[in-house]
Tab-separated table of C-alpha atoms in Angstrom:
chain	number	residue	atom	x	y	z
T	1	MET	CA	54.744	1.036	-7.390
T	2	ASN	CA	57.906	0.489	-5.329
T	3	ILE	CA	57.135	-0.518	-1.718
T	4	GLU	CA	60.369	1.161	-0.531
T	5	ASN	CA	59.125	4.491	-1.867
T	6	ILE	CA	55.884	4.104	0.077
T	7	GLU	CA	57.829	3.126	3.194
T	8	ALA	CA	59.987	6.271	2.932
T	9	PHE	CA	56.875	8.422	2.492
T	10	VAL	CA	55.150	6.981	5.599
T	11	TYR	CA	58.247	7.272	7.784
T	12	ILE	CA	59.065	10.845	6.701
T	13	ASN	CA	55.524	11.903	7.524
T	14	HIS	CA	55.664	10.235	10.939
T	15	TYR	CA	59.052	11.606	11.982
T	16	GLY	CA	58.726	14.953	10.185
T	17	SER	CA	62.244	14.710	8.820
T	18	PHE	CA	64.084	13.156	5.884
T	19	ASN	CA	67.171	12.705	8.081
T	20	LYS	CA	65.279	10.966	10.896
T	21	ALA	CA	63.483	8.661	8.465
T	22	ALA	CA	66.840	7.753	6.881
T	23	GLU	CA	68.249	6.963	10.312
T	24	VAL	CA	65.331	4.719	11.256
T	25	LEU	CA	65.404	2.938	7.872
T	26	TYR	CA	69.212	2.551	7.994
T	27	ILE	CA	69.724	4.244	4.630
T	28	SER	CA	71.292	7.532	3.556
T	29	GLN	CA	69.387	10.811	3.359
T	30	PRO	CA	69.989	11.123	-0.410
T	31	THR	CA	68.452	7.660	-0.843
T	32	VAL	CA	65.347	8.766	1.039
T	33	THR	CA	65.121	11.881	-1.136
T	34	ALA	CA	65.485	9.779	-4.289
T	35	ARG	CA	62.687	7.460	-3.147
T	36	ILE	CA	60.310	10.387	-2.580
T	37	GLN	CA	61.188	11.848	-5.973
T	38	SER	CA	60.456	8.476	-7.556
T	39	LEU	CA	57.119	8.243	-5.699
T	40	GLU	CA	56.178	11.737	-6.845
T	41	ARG	CA	56.889	10.751	-10.447
T	42	GLU	CA	54.715	7.645	-10.058
T	43	LEU	CA	51.860	9.670	-8.551
T	44	ASP	CA	52.431	12.630	-10.872
T	45	CYS	CA	52.188	15.081	-7.967
T	46	LYS	CA	54.211	16.414	-5.052
T	47	VAL	CA	53.585	14.772	-1.680
T	48	PHE	CA	55.626	17.120	0.553
T	49	ASP	CA	56.068	20.868	0.810
T	50	ARG	CA	59.396	22.014	2.259
T	51	LEU	CA	59.350	25.279	4.220
T	52	GLY	CA	62.895	25.794	5.424
T	53	LYS	CA	63.653	22.835	7.699
T	54	GLN	CA	59.979	21.989	8.153
T	55	ILE	CA	58.162	19.415	6.025
T	56	HIS	CA	54.408	19.329	5.464
T	57	LEU	CA	52.159	17.050	3.472
T	58	THR	CA	50.583	18.572	0.400
T	59	ASP	CA	46.854	18.115	-0.112
T	60	LYS	CA	47.600	15.224	-2.489
T	61	GLY	CA	50.059	13.746	-0.013
T	62	ARG	CA	47.433	13.917	2.739
T	63	GLN	CA	44.950	12.110	0.511
T	64	PHE	CA	47.451	9.378	-0.298
T	65	LEU	CA	48.719	8.837	3.283
T	66	PRO	CA	46.030	6.419	4.593
T	67	TYR	CA	46.388	4.254	1.491
T	68	ALA	CA	50.167	4.222	1.838
T	69	GLN	CA	49.909	3.191	5.506
T	70	GLN	CA	47.516	0.393	4.621
T	71	ILE	CA	49.692	-0.849	1.740
T	72	LEU	CA	52.771	-0.890	3.980
T	73	GLN	CA	51.055	-2.735	6.815
T	74	VAL	CA	49.515	-5.376	4.525
T	75	TYR	CA	52.851	-5.944	2.778
T	76	GLN	CA	54.792	-6.300	6.036
T	77	SER	CA	52.188	-8.619	7.529
T	78	GLY	CA	52.158	-10.808	4.429
T	79	ARG	CA	55.949	-10.986	4.288
T	80	HIS	CA	56.177	-12.013	7.913
T	81	GLN	CA	53.399	-14.586	7.485
T	82	ILE	CA	55.317	-16.265	4.667
T	83	GLN	CA	58.641	-16.178	6.477
T	84	SER	CA	57.525	-17.235	9.936
T	85	LYS	CA	54.568	-19.573	9.428
T	86	GLY	CA	55.038	-22.575	11.675
T	87	GLN	CA	58.057	-21.132	13.464
T	88	ILE	CA	56.809	-20.656	17.028
T	89	PRO	CA	59.408	-19.137	19.384
T	90	GLY	CA	60.043	-20.673	22.788
T	91	GLU	CA	59.241	-17.441	24.640
T	92	LEU	CA	56.519	-14.811	24.356
T	93	ARG	CA	56.971	-11.451	26.110
T	94	ILE	CA	53.698	-9.592	26.651
T	95	GLY	CA	53.200	-6.073	27.951
T	96	SER	CA	49.981	-4.851	29.515
T	97	THR	CA	48.467	-1.835	31.218
T	98	VAL	CA	47.558	-2.275	34.894
T	99	SER	CA	43.816	-2.752	34.403
T	100	VAL	CA	44.255	-5.345	31.654
T	101	SER	CA	46.940	-7.098	33.699
T	102	ASN	CA	44.691	-7.320	36.770
T	103	TYR	CA	41.381	-8.299	35.222
T	104	LEU	CA	41.892	-9.735	31.743
T	105	MET	CA	45.413	-11.084	31.466
T	106	PRO	CA	45.044	-14.185	33.706
T	107	HIS	CA	42.363	-15.518	31.341
T	108	LEU	CA	44.368	-14.634	28.226
T	109	LEU	CA	47.559	-16.241	29.534
T	110	LEU	CA	45.763	-19.490	30.271
T	111	HIS	CA	44.247	-19.476	26.773
T	112	LEU	CA	47.651	-18.859	25.162
T	113	LYS	CA	49.242	-21.618	27.229
T	114	ARG	CA	46.597	-24.110	26.131
T	115	ARG	CA	47.150	-23.112	22.487
T	116	PHE	CA	50.968	-23.026	22.718
T	117	PRO	CA	51.854	-25.394	25.598
T	118	HIS	CA	55.618	-25.295	25.025
T	119	ILE	CA	56.197	-21.537	25.228
T	120	LEU	CA	57.376	-19.560	28.239
T	121	ILE	CA	55.227	-16.461	28.762
T	122	LYS	CA	56.640	-13.348	30.442
T	123	LEU	CA	54.336	-10.487	31.452
T	124	THR	CA	55.379	-6.846	31.956
T	125	THR	CA	52.898	-4.367	33.452
T	126	SER	CA	53.446	-0.683	32.720
T	127	SER	CA	51.901	2.456	31.218
T	128	THR	CA	50.902	2.713	27.552
T	129	ASP	CA	53.806	5.052	26.708
T	130	ALA	CA	56.373	2.816	28.439
T	131	LEU	CA	55.046	-0.294	26.691
T	132	ILE	CA	55.278	1.359	23.264
T	133	GLU	CA	58.926	2.200	23.933
T	134	LYS	CA	59.618	-1.365	25.094
T	135	LEU	CA	57.988	-2.729	21.949
T	136	LYS	CA	60.028	-0.433	19.683
T	137	ALA	CA	63.189	-1.520	21.552
T	138	LYS	CA	62.115	-5.179	21.050
T	139	GLU	CA	62.042	-5.780	24.803
T	140	ILE	CA	58.503	-7.191	24.461
T	141	ASP	CA	56.715	-8.918	21.577
T	142	LEU	CA	53.083	-7.888	22.083
T	143	ALA	CA	51.248	-5.366	24.241
T	144	PHE	CA	47.738	-4.508	25.351
T	145	ILE	CA	47.457	-0.722	25.530
T	146	ARG	CA	45.024	2.166	25.169
T	147	LYS	CA	45.990	3.731	21.819
T	148	VAL	CA	48.955	4.104	19.453
T	149	VAL	CA	49.650	5.850	16.142
T	150	ASN	CA	53.025	4.798	14.750
T	151	PRO	CA	53.899	3.498	11.249
T	152	ALA	CA	56.199	0.813	12.689
T	153	ILE	CA	53.429	-0.642	14.887
T	154	GLN	CA	50.361	-2.629	13.888
T	155	ALA	CA	47.345	-2.167	16.173
T	156	PHE	CA	44.202	-4.303	16.416
T	157	PRO	CA	41.070	-3.296	18.395
T	158	PHE	CA	40.758	-5.951	21.091
T	159	CYS	CA	37.993	-5.074	23.528
T	160	GLU	CA	35.860	-2.278	24.933
T	161	ASP	CA	35.165	-2.185	28.669
T	162	PRO	CA	32.030	-0.107	29.425
T	163	ILE	CA	32.415	2.525	32.157
T	164	SER	CA	29.339	2.772	34.398
T	165	LEU	CA	28.364	4.140	37.791
T	166	TYR	CA	28.546	1.559	40.611
T	167	VAL	CA	27.083	1.899	44.087
T	168	TYR	CA	27.139	-0.306	47.177
T	169	LYS	CA	24.139	-2.585	47.664
T	170	SER	CA	22.457	-0.508	50.422
T	171	HIS	CA	22.737	2.783	48.508
T	172	PRO	CA	19.411	4.487	47.641
T	173	LEU	CA	20.178	4.326	43.909
T	174	ALA	CA	20.835	0.558	44.028
T	175	GLY	CA	17.165	-0.324	43.760
T	176	LYS	CA	16.480	2.079	40.897
T	177	GLY	CA	19.038	0.777	38.412
T	178	ARG	CA	18.923	4.046	36.456
T	179	ALA	CA	19.410	7.706	37.304
T	180	SER	CA	20.119	11.036	35.656
T	181	ILE	CA	23.438	12.802	36.017
T	182	GLN	CA	21.610	15.498	38.032
T	183	GLU	CA	20.645	12.953	40.692
T	184	ILE	CA	24.264	12.334	41.707
T	185	ARG	CA	25.102	16.015	42.315
T	186	GLU	CA	24.793	15.614	46.091
T	187	GLU	CA	26.564	12.251	46.225
T	188	THR	CA	30.064	11.628	47.525
T	189	LEU	CA	31.993	10.704	44.399
T	190	VAL	CA	35.097	8.542	44.190
T	191	PHE	CA	36.879	9.259	40.914
T	192	PHE	CA	39.386	6.881	39.356
T	193	GLU	CA	41.742	8.879	37.152
T	194	CYS	CA	44.048	7.096	34.698
T	195	GLY	CA	44.699	10.053	32.389
T	196	SER	CA	43.227	8.468	29.261
T	197	LEU	CA	40.883	10.179	26.813
T	198	ASP	CA	38.118	7.801	27.874
T	199	TRP	CA	38.095	9.248	31.401
T	200	MET	CA	38.343	12.788	30.054
T	201	ARG	CA	34.932	12.240	28.463
T	202	LEU	CA	33.508	11.822	31.973
T	203	HIS	CA	35.166	15.065	33.035
T	204	ARG	CA	33.518	16.843	30.098
T	205	VAL	CA	30.093	15.528	31.155
T	206	PHE	CA	30.656	16.934	34.656
T	207	GLU	CA	31.935	20.257	33.331
T	208	SER	CA	28.769	20.702	31.267
T	209	MET	CA	26.651	20.701	34.423
T	210	GLU	CA	25.674	23.862	36.315
T	211	GLN	CA	26.451	22.056	39.569
T	212	PRO	CA	28.964	19.230	38.995
T	213	PRO	CA	29.095	16.345	41.483
T	214	GLY	CA	31.624	16.777	44.257
T	215	ILE	CA	34.702	14.583	43.830
T	216	VAL	CA	35.818	13.793	47.389
T	217	TYR	CA	38.317	11.047	46.571
T	218	GLN	CA	40.460	11.082	43.422
T	219	VAL	CA	42.627	7.969	43.116
T	220	ASP	CA	44.849	6.419	40.449
T	221	ASN	CA	44.257	2.781	41.367
T	222	LEU	CA	41.155	0.830	40.387
T	223	GLU	CA	41.285	-1.483	43.387
T	224	THR	CA	41.467	1.470	45.784
T	225	ALA	CA	38.494	3.132	44.089
T	226	LYS	CA	36.475	-0.075	44.204
T	227	LYS	CA	37.235	-0.742	47.880
T	228	LEU	CA	36.191	2.792	48.835
T	229	VAL	CA	32.788	2.083	47.284
T	230	LEU	CA	32.560	-1.310	49.018
T	231	LYS	CA	33.286	0.484	52.327
T	232	GLN	CA	30.427	2.879	51.501
T	233	ALA	CA	32.721	5.900	51.325
T	234	GLY	CA	31.091	7.000	48.070
T	235	ILE	CA	30.012	5.906	44.585
T	236	CYS	CA	32.228	5.602	41.521
T	237	PHE	CA	32.363	5.258	37.742
T	238	LEU	CA	34.305	2.041	37.054
T	239	PRO	CA	35.038	-0.244	34.072
T	240	ALA	CA	32.933	-3.403	34.049
T	241	LEU	CA	35.849	-5.859	34.097
T	242	SER	CA	37.161	-4.451	37.376
T	243	VAL	CA	33.905	-5.136	39.253
T	244	GLN	CA	32.729	-8.337	37.606
T	245	GLU	CA	33.102	-10.505	40.738
T	246	GLU	CA	31.528	-7.918	43.073
T	247	VAL	CA	28.548	-7.438	40.748
T	248	GLU	CA	27.982	-11.196	40.505
T	249	ALA	CA	28.129	-11.419	44.326
T	250	GLY	CA	25.652	-8.549	44.681
T	251	ALA	CA	28.097	-6.353	46.596
T	252	LEU	CA	28.129	-3.645	43.893
T	253	ILE	CA	25.193	-2.498	41.778
T	254	ARG	CA	25.422	-0.806	38.389
T	255	VAL	CA	23.350	2.322	37.914
T	256	ASP	CA	22.817	3.402	34.309
T	257	ILE	CA	23.322	7.110	33.616
T	258	ALA	CA	21.977	8.223	30.229
T	259	GLU	CA	24.484	11.070	29.896
T	260	THR	CA	27.487	8.739	30.228
T	261	GLU	CA	26.291	5.796	28.141
T	262	GLY	CA	28.734	4.744	25.441
T	263	ILE	CA	31.855	5.710	27.397
T	264	SER	CA	34.243	2.784	27.589
T	265	LEU	CA	37.886	1.883	27.955
T	266	ARG	CA	39.217	0.756	24.584
T	267	THR	CA	42.097	-1.715	24.548
T	268	SER	CA	44.227	-2.476	21.494
T	269	LEU	CA	46.604	-5.355	20.840
T	270	ILE	CA	49.844	-4.116	19.278
T	271	SER	CA	52.994	-5.590	17.763
T	272	LEU	CA	55.737	-4.452	15.437
T	273	ASN	CA	54.562	-4.609	11.836
T	274	GLY	CA	54.421	-8.135	10.441
T	275	GLU	CA	55.526	-9.908	13.624
T	276	ASN	CA	53.916	-12.510	15.932
T	277	ALA	CA	51.175	-13.340	13.436
T	278	GLU	CA	50.111	-16.652	15.000
T	279	PHE	CA	49.924	-15.265	18.546
T	280	ILE	CA	47.945	-12.258	17.330
T	281	GLU	CA	45.575	-14.489	15.346
T	282	THR	CA	44.937	-16.645	18.422
T	283	LEU	CA	44.213	-13.647	20.652
T	284	LEU	CA	42.018	-11.901	18.099
T	285	GLU	CA	39.881	-15.038	17.787
T	286	LEU	CA	38.782	-14.297	21.353
T	287	ALA	CA	37.965	-10.680	20.604
T	288	THR	CA	35.867	-11.376	17.484
T	289	GLY	CA	32.327	-10.333	18.255
T	290	GLY	CA	33.118	-10.344	21.965
T	291	SER	CA	31.293	-13.654	22.535
T	292	LYS	CA	34.370	-15.847	22.919
T	293	LEU	CA	35.984	-13.309	25.229
T	294	ASP	CA	32.848	-13.163	27.365
T	295	ARG	CA	32.835	-16.939	27.713
T	296	LEU	CA	36.518	-16.903	28.636
T	297	LEU	CA	35.852	-14.512	31.525
T	298	VAL	CA	33.061	-16.597	33.036
């Protein structure tokens, strides 16, 4: 099966257009059409339905899509591994969301520098959407973000940061260690809002209650949220990495809430397909099983 036919199929599905896929692949629209026709002959079925200017996957095309995406990613990764093995660039440009930049990146940068002592590392902190655009424009080489679905980008699960309720040390719940969601209805709640799906899960828990807790402070900065709790202005759901030092010092206490267990911030490591294999391999070694990453943060 021709890899170029699979590539055309994946890109057309992503962009929803033969013309746009041709533009991105730097080939003509008739060439893209010919590649899809060839793929359909190989599969002995149609993969797209055309309704006017709109294009939709057929049932067979939808079944084949995940396999095509996997084939394309494995091929591109293997090609890059062969071509670039041993060729370490002199500069590595990393992008990161704010929370990763503040709490995880210092440890990761030191680890990378020990592994690749001769490279210059540049860090850019921005939102997930902005970092994806910078990666596609080749303004950065790697990024740590929340989530991405794009055929040109390879994504690797890197870490999960559990979100839990934290209270100041003199708070009545501090000595209990566990509470129900109903017990915090009368509490002053500080709510950190970053707009991700992970935080929306907390909103859904609150919305399911007859009497949701009162959110008195809603902030978009983790440090601000944490300091409000330290100043005893309220209690707050926070990711574990952001409060690691305060928990170790006893200034903040985690209170387990059964209804919110399992909610966490998920971070992925991304790169353009087939690129930066050695850097990715080094970083993923830390994420494997979580144990190495935990030791790094100590």
